[in-house]
Short mmCIF file of C-alpha atoms and ligand atoms in Angstrom, two decimals:
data_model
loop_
_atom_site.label_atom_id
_atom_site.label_comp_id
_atom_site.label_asym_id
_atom_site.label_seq_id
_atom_site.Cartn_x
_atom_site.Cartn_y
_atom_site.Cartn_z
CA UNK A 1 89.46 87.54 -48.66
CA UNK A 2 91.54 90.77 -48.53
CA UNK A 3 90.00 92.04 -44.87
CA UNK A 4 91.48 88.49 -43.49
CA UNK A 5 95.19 88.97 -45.04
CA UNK A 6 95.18 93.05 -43.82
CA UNK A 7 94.42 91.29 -40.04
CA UNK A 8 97.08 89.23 -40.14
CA UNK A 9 99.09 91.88 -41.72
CA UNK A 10 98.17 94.26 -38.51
CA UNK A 11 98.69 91.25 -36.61
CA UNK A 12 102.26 90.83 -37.28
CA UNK A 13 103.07 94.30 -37.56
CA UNK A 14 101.86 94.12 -33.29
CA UNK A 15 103.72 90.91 -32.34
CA UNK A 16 106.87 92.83 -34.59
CA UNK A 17 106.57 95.84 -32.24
CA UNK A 18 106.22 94.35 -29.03
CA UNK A 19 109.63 92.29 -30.31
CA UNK A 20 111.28 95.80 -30.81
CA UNK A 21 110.20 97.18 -27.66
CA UNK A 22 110.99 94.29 -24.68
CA UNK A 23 114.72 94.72 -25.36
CA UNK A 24 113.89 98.34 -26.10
CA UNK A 25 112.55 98.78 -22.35
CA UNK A 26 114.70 96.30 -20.19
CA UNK A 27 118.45 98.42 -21.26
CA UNK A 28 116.27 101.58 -20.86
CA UNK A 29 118.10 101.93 -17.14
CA UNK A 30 119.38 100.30 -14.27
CA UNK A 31 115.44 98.78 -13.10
CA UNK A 32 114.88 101.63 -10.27
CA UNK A 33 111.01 102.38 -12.70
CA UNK A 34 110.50 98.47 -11.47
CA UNK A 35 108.24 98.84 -8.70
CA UNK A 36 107.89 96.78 -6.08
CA UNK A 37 104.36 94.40 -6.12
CA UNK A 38 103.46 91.09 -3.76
CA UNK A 39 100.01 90.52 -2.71
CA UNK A 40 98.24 93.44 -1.44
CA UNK A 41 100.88 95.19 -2.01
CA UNK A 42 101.07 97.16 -4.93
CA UNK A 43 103.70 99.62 -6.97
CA UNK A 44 106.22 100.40 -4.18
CA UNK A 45 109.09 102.15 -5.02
CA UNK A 46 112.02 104.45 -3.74
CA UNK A 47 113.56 104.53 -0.87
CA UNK A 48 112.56 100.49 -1.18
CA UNK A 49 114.82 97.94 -2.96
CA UNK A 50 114.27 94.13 -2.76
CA UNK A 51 112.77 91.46 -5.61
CA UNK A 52 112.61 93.03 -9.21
CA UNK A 53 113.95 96.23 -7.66
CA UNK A 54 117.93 95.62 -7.59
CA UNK A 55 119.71 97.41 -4.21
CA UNK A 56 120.59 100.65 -5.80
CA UNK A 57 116.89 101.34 -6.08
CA UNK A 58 116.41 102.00 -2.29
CA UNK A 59 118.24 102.59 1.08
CA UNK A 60 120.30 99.73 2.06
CA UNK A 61 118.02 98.55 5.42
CA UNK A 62 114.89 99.49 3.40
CA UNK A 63 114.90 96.02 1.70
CA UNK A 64 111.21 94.49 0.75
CA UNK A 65 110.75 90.73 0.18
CA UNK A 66 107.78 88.83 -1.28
CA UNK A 67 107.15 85.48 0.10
CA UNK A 68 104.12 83.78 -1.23
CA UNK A 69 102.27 86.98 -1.49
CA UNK A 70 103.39 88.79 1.57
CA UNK A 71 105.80 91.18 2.12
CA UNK A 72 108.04 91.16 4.37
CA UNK A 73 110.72 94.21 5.82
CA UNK A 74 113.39 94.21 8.45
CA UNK A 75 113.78 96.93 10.90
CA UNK A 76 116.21 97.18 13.82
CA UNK A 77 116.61 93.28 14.11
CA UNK A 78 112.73 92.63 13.45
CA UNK A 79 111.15 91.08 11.10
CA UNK A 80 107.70 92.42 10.45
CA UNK A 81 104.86 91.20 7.73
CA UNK A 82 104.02 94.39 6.12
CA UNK A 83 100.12 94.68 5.56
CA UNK A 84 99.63 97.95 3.55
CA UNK A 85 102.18 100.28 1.96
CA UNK A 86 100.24 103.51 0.70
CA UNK A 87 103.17 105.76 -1.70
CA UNK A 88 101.41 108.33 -1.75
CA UNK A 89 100.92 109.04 2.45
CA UNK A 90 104.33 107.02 2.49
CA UNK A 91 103.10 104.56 5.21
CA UNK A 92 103.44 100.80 5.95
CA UNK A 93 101.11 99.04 8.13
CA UNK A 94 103.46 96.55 10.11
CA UNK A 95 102.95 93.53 12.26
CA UNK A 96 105.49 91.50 14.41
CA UNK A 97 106.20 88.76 12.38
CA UNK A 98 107.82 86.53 15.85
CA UNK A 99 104.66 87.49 17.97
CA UNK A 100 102.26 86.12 14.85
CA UNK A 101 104.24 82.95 14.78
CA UNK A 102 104.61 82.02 18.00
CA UNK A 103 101.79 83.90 20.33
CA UNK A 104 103.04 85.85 22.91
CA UNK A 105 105.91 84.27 24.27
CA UNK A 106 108.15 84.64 21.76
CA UNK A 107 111.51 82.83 22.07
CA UNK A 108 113.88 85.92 21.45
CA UNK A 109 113.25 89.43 23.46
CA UNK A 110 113.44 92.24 20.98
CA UNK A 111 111.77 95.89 20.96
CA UNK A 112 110.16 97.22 18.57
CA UNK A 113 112.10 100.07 17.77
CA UNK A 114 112.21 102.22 14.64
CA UNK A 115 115.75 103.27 12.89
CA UNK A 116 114.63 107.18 13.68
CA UNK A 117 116.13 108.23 10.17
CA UNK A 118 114.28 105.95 8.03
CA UNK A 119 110.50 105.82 9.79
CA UNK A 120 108.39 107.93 12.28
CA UNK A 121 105.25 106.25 14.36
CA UNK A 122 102.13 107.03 12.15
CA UNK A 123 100.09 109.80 14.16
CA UNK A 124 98.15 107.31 16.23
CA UNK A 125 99.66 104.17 17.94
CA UNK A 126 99.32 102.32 21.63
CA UNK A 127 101.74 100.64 23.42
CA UNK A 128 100.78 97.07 24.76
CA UNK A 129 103.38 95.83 26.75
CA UNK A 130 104.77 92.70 27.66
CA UNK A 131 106.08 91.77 31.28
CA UNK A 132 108.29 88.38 31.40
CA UNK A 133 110.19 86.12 34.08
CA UNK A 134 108.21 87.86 36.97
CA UNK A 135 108.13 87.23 40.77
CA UNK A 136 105.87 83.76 41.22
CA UNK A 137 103.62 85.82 43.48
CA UNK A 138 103.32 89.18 41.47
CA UNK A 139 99.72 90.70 40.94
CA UNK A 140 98.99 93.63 38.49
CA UNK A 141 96.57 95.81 39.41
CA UNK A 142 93.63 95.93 36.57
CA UNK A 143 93.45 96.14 34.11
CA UNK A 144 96.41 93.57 33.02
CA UNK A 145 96.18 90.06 31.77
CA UNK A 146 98.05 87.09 32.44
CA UNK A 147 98.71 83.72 30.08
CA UNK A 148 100.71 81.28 30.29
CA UNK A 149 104.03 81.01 28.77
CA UNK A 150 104.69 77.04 28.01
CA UNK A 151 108.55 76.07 28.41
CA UNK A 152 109.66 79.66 27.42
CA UNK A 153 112.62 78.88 29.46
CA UNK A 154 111.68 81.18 32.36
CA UNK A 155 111.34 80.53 35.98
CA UNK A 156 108.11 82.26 35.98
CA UNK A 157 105.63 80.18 33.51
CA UNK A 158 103.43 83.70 32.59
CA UNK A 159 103.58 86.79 30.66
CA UNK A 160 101.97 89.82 31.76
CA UNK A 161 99.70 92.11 29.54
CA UNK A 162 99.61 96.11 30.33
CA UNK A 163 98.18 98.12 28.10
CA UNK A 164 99.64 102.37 27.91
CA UNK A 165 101.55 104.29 29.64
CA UNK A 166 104.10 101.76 32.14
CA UNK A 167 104.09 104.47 35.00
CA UNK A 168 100.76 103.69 36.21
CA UNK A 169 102.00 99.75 37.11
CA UNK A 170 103.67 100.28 40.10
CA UNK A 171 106.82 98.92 41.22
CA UNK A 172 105.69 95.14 40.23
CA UNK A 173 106.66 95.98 36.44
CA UNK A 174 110.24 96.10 37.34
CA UNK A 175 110.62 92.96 39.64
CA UNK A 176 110.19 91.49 35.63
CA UNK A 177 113.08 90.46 34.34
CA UNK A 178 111.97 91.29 30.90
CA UNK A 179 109.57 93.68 29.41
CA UNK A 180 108.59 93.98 25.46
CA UNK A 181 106.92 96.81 24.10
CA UNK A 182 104.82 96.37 20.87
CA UNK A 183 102.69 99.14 19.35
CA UNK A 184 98.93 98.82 18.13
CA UNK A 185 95.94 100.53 16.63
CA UNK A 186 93.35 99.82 19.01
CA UNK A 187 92.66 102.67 21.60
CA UNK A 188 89.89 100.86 23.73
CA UNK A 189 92.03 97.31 24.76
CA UNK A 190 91.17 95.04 27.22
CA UNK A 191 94.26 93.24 27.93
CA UNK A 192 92.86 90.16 29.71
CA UNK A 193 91.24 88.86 26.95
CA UNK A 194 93.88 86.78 24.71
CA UNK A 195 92.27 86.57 21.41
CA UNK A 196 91.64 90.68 21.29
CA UNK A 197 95.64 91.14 22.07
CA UNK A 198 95.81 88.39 18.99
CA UNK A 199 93.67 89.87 16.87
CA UNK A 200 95.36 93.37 17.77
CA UNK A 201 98.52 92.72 17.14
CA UNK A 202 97.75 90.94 13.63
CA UNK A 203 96.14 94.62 12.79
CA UNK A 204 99.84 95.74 13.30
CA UNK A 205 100.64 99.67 13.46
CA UNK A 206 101.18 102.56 11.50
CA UNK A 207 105.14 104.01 10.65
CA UNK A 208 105.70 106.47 8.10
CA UNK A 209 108.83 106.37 5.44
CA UNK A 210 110.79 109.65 5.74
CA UNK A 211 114.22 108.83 3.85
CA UNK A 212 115.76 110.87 0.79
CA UNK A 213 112.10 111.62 0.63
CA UNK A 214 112.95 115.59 -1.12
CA UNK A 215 115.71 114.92 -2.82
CA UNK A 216 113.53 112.02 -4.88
CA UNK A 217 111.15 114.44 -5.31
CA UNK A 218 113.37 116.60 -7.25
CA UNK A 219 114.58 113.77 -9.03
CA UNK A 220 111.22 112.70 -10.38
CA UNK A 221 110.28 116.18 -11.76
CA UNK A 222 112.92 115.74 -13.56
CA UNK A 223 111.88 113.05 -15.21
CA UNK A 224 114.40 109.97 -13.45
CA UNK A 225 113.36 107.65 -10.69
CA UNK A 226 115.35 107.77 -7.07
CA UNK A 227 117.98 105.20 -6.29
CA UNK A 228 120.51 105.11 -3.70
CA UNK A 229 124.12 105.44 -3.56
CA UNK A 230 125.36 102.90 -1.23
CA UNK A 231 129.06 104.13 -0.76
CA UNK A 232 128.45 107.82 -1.15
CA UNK A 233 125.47 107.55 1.06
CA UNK A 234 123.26 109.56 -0.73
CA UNK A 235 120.10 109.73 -2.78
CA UNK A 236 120.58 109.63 -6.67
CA UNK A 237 118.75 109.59 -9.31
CA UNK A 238 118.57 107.20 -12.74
CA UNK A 239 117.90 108.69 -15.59
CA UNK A 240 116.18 106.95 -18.80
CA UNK A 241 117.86 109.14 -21.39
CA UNK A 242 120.00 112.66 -20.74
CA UNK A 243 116.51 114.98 -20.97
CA UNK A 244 117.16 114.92 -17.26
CA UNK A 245 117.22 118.54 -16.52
CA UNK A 246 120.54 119.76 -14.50
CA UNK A 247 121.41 116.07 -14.98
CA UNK A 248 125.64 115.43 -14.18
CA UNK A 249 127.05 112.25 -15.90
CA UNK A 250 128.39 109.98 -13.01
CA UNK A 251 131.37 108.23 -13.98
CA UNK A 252 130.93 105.23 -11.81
CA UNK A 253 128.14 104.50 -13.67
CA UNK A 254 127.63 100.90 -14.44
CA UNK A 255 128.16 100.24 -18.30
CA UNK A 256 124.97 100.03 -20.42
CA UNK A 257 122.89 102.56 -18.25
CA UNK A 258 122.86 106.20 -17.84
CA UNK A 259 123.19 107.24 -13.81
CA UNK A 260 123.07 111.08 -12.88
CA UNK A 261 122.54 112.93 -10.30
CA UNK A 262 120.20 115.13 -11.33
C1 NAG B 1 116.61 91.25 2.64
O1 NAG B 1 115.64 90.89 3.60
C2 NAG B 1 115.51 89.50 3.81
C3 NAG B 1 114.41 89.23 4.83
O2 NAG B 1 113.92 90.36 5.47
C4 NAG B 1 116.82 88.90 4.26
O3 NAG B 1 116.69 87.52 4.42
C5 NAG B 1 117.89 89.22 3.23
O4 NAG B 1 119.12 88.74 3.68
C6 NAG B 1 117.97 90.71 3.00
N1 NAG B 1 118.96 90.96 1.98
C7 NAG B 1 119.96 91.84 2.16
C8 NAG B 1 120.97 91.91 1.05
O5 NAG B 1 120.05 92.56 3.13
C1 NAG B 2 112.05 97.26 25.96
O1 NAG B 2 111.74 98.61 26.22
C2 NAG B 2 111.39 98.86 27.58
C3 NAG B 2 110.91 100.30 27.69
O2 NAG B 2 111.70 101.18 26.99
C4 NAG B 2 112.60 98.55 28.46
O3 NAG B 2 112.30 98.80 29.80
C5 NAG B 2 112.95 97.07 28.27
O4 NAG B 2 114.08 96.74 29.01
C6 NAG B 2 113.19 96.74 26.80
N1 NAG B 2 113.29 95.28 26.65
C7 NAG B 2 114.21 94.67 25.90
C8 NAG B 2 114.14 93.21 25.83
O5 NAG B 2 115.08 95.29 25.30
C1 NAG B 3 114.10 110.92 -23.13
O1 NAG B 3 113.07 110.62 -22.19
C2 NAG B 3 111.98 111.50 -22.29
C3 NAG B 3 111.03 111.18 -21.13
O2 NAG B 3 111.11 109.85 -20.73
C4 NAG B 3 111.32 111.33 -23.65
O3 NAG B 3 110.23 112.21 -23.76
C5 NAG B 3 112.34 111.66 -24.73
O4 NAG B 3 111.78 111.41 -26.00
C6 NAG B 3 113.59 110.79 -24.54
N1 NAG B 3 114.63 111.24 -25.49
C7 NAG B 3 115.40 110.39 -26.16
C8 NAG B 3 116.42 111.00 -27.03
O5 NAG B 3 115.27 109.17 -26.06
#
């Protein structure tokens, strides 16, 4: 039976390369071609660090985190469920992660607010807004909504639902002690109807990554992938081998992997 013994021959000769090549791949460089997977979520990678991507992959506040198939991210004291990340448009569609958990009365008062060097809105977003610790006798004019707020710690037991612009309210918004504004999708909202505020706020919004967005791209023609250089506080770039073209050795490199700035 020759054919048999040349398969097993072929055989071995396969499980003898893929032996060579694991080690082969994993010193290649410092893990910055890892990308970034969890659910849904598929091959993110620079300005992102966080899970198989180590933190000199990505901007320090840009960290990613996979929790039982969703992905979480962090911005300005936030912590938002990320529900698409598209590379190539460089968006993330982001949800509140507090106002998913725990309806809208959230125990802790935080804006959304974006760290302006890192993300822009996505071109089309609405702002619903939140209105808490009112008057006892305050009326919105329509269209708002109002739900209760169980034990929230207020004196006033309801939140208040406006949807746009804030300057149309009248004077009642600011006998609130507290207001929260948290961007959506939807366009046409009818804020007195609790499960469509739900349902739009689990659709989340739109921001677009802008970080060390050029110099990565000059990186990657190059032939490296984009890190970040967390106490120079710039954009670098990992290279497999030195075929990086303009590539300058950095001697803080960390031993066993090739770092230039190409
Ligand atoms: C990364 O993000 C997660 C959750 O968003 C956080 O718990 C963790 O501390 C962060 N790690 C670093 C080093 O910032
Ligand atoms: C949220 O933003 C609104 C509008 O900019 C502001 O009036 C309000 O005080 C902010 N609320 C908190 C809790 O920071
Ligand atoms: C360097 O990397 C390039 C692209 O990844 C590859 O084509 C080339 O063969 C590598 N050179 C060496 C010496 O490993």
């Amino acid at each position: 039976m020759p054919s048999l013994s040349i398969i097993l021959h072929i055989l071995q000769f396969i499980i003898l390369l893929k032996l060579i090549q694991i080690p082969l791949y994993l010193c290649s460089n410092e893990g910055c071609e890892n990308l970034f997977s969890c659910g849904n979520i598929k091959q993110i990678g620079f300005p992102f660090w966080g899970e198989n991507r180590p933190k000199g992959c990505g901007y320090p506040l840009l960290n990613l985190t996979c929790i039982s198939d969703i992905s979480y991210i962090t911005i300005n004291d936030v912590k938002y469920q990320v529900l698409e990340a598209n590379p190539i448009l460089q968006t993330l569609r982001i949800t509140r992660e507090d106002y998913l958990q725990e309806g809208l009365c959230p125990s802790k008062h935080v804006n959304t607010t974006l760290d302006t060097d890192l993300f822009v809105y996505g071109s089309y977003y609405n702002n619903l807004n939140f209105f808490y610790d009112c008057p006892p006798s305050i009326t919105f004019p329509s269209p708002s909504g109002h739900f209760p707020c169980p034990s929230n710690g207020y004196s006033d037991d309801f939140v208040y639902t406006w949807f746009g612009s804030t300057s149309n309210i009248g004077p009642q918004a600011f006998s609130c002690q507290e207001s929260m504004v948290v961007p959506i999708l939807s366009s046409l909202f009818d804020v007195s109807d609790f499960a469509k505020i739900q349902n739009a706020i689990k659709d989340g919004f739109v921001v677009k990554w802008i970080a060390g967005i050029e110099d990565c791209v000059k990186c990657q023609k190059s032939g490296g992938f984009c890190g970040y250089d967390w106490i120079l506080k710039h954009t670098t770039c990992y290279c497999r081998n030195q075929s990086c073209s303009n590539s300058v050795p950095d001697s803080n490199a960390h031993p066993g992997m090739s770092k230039y700035f190409c």
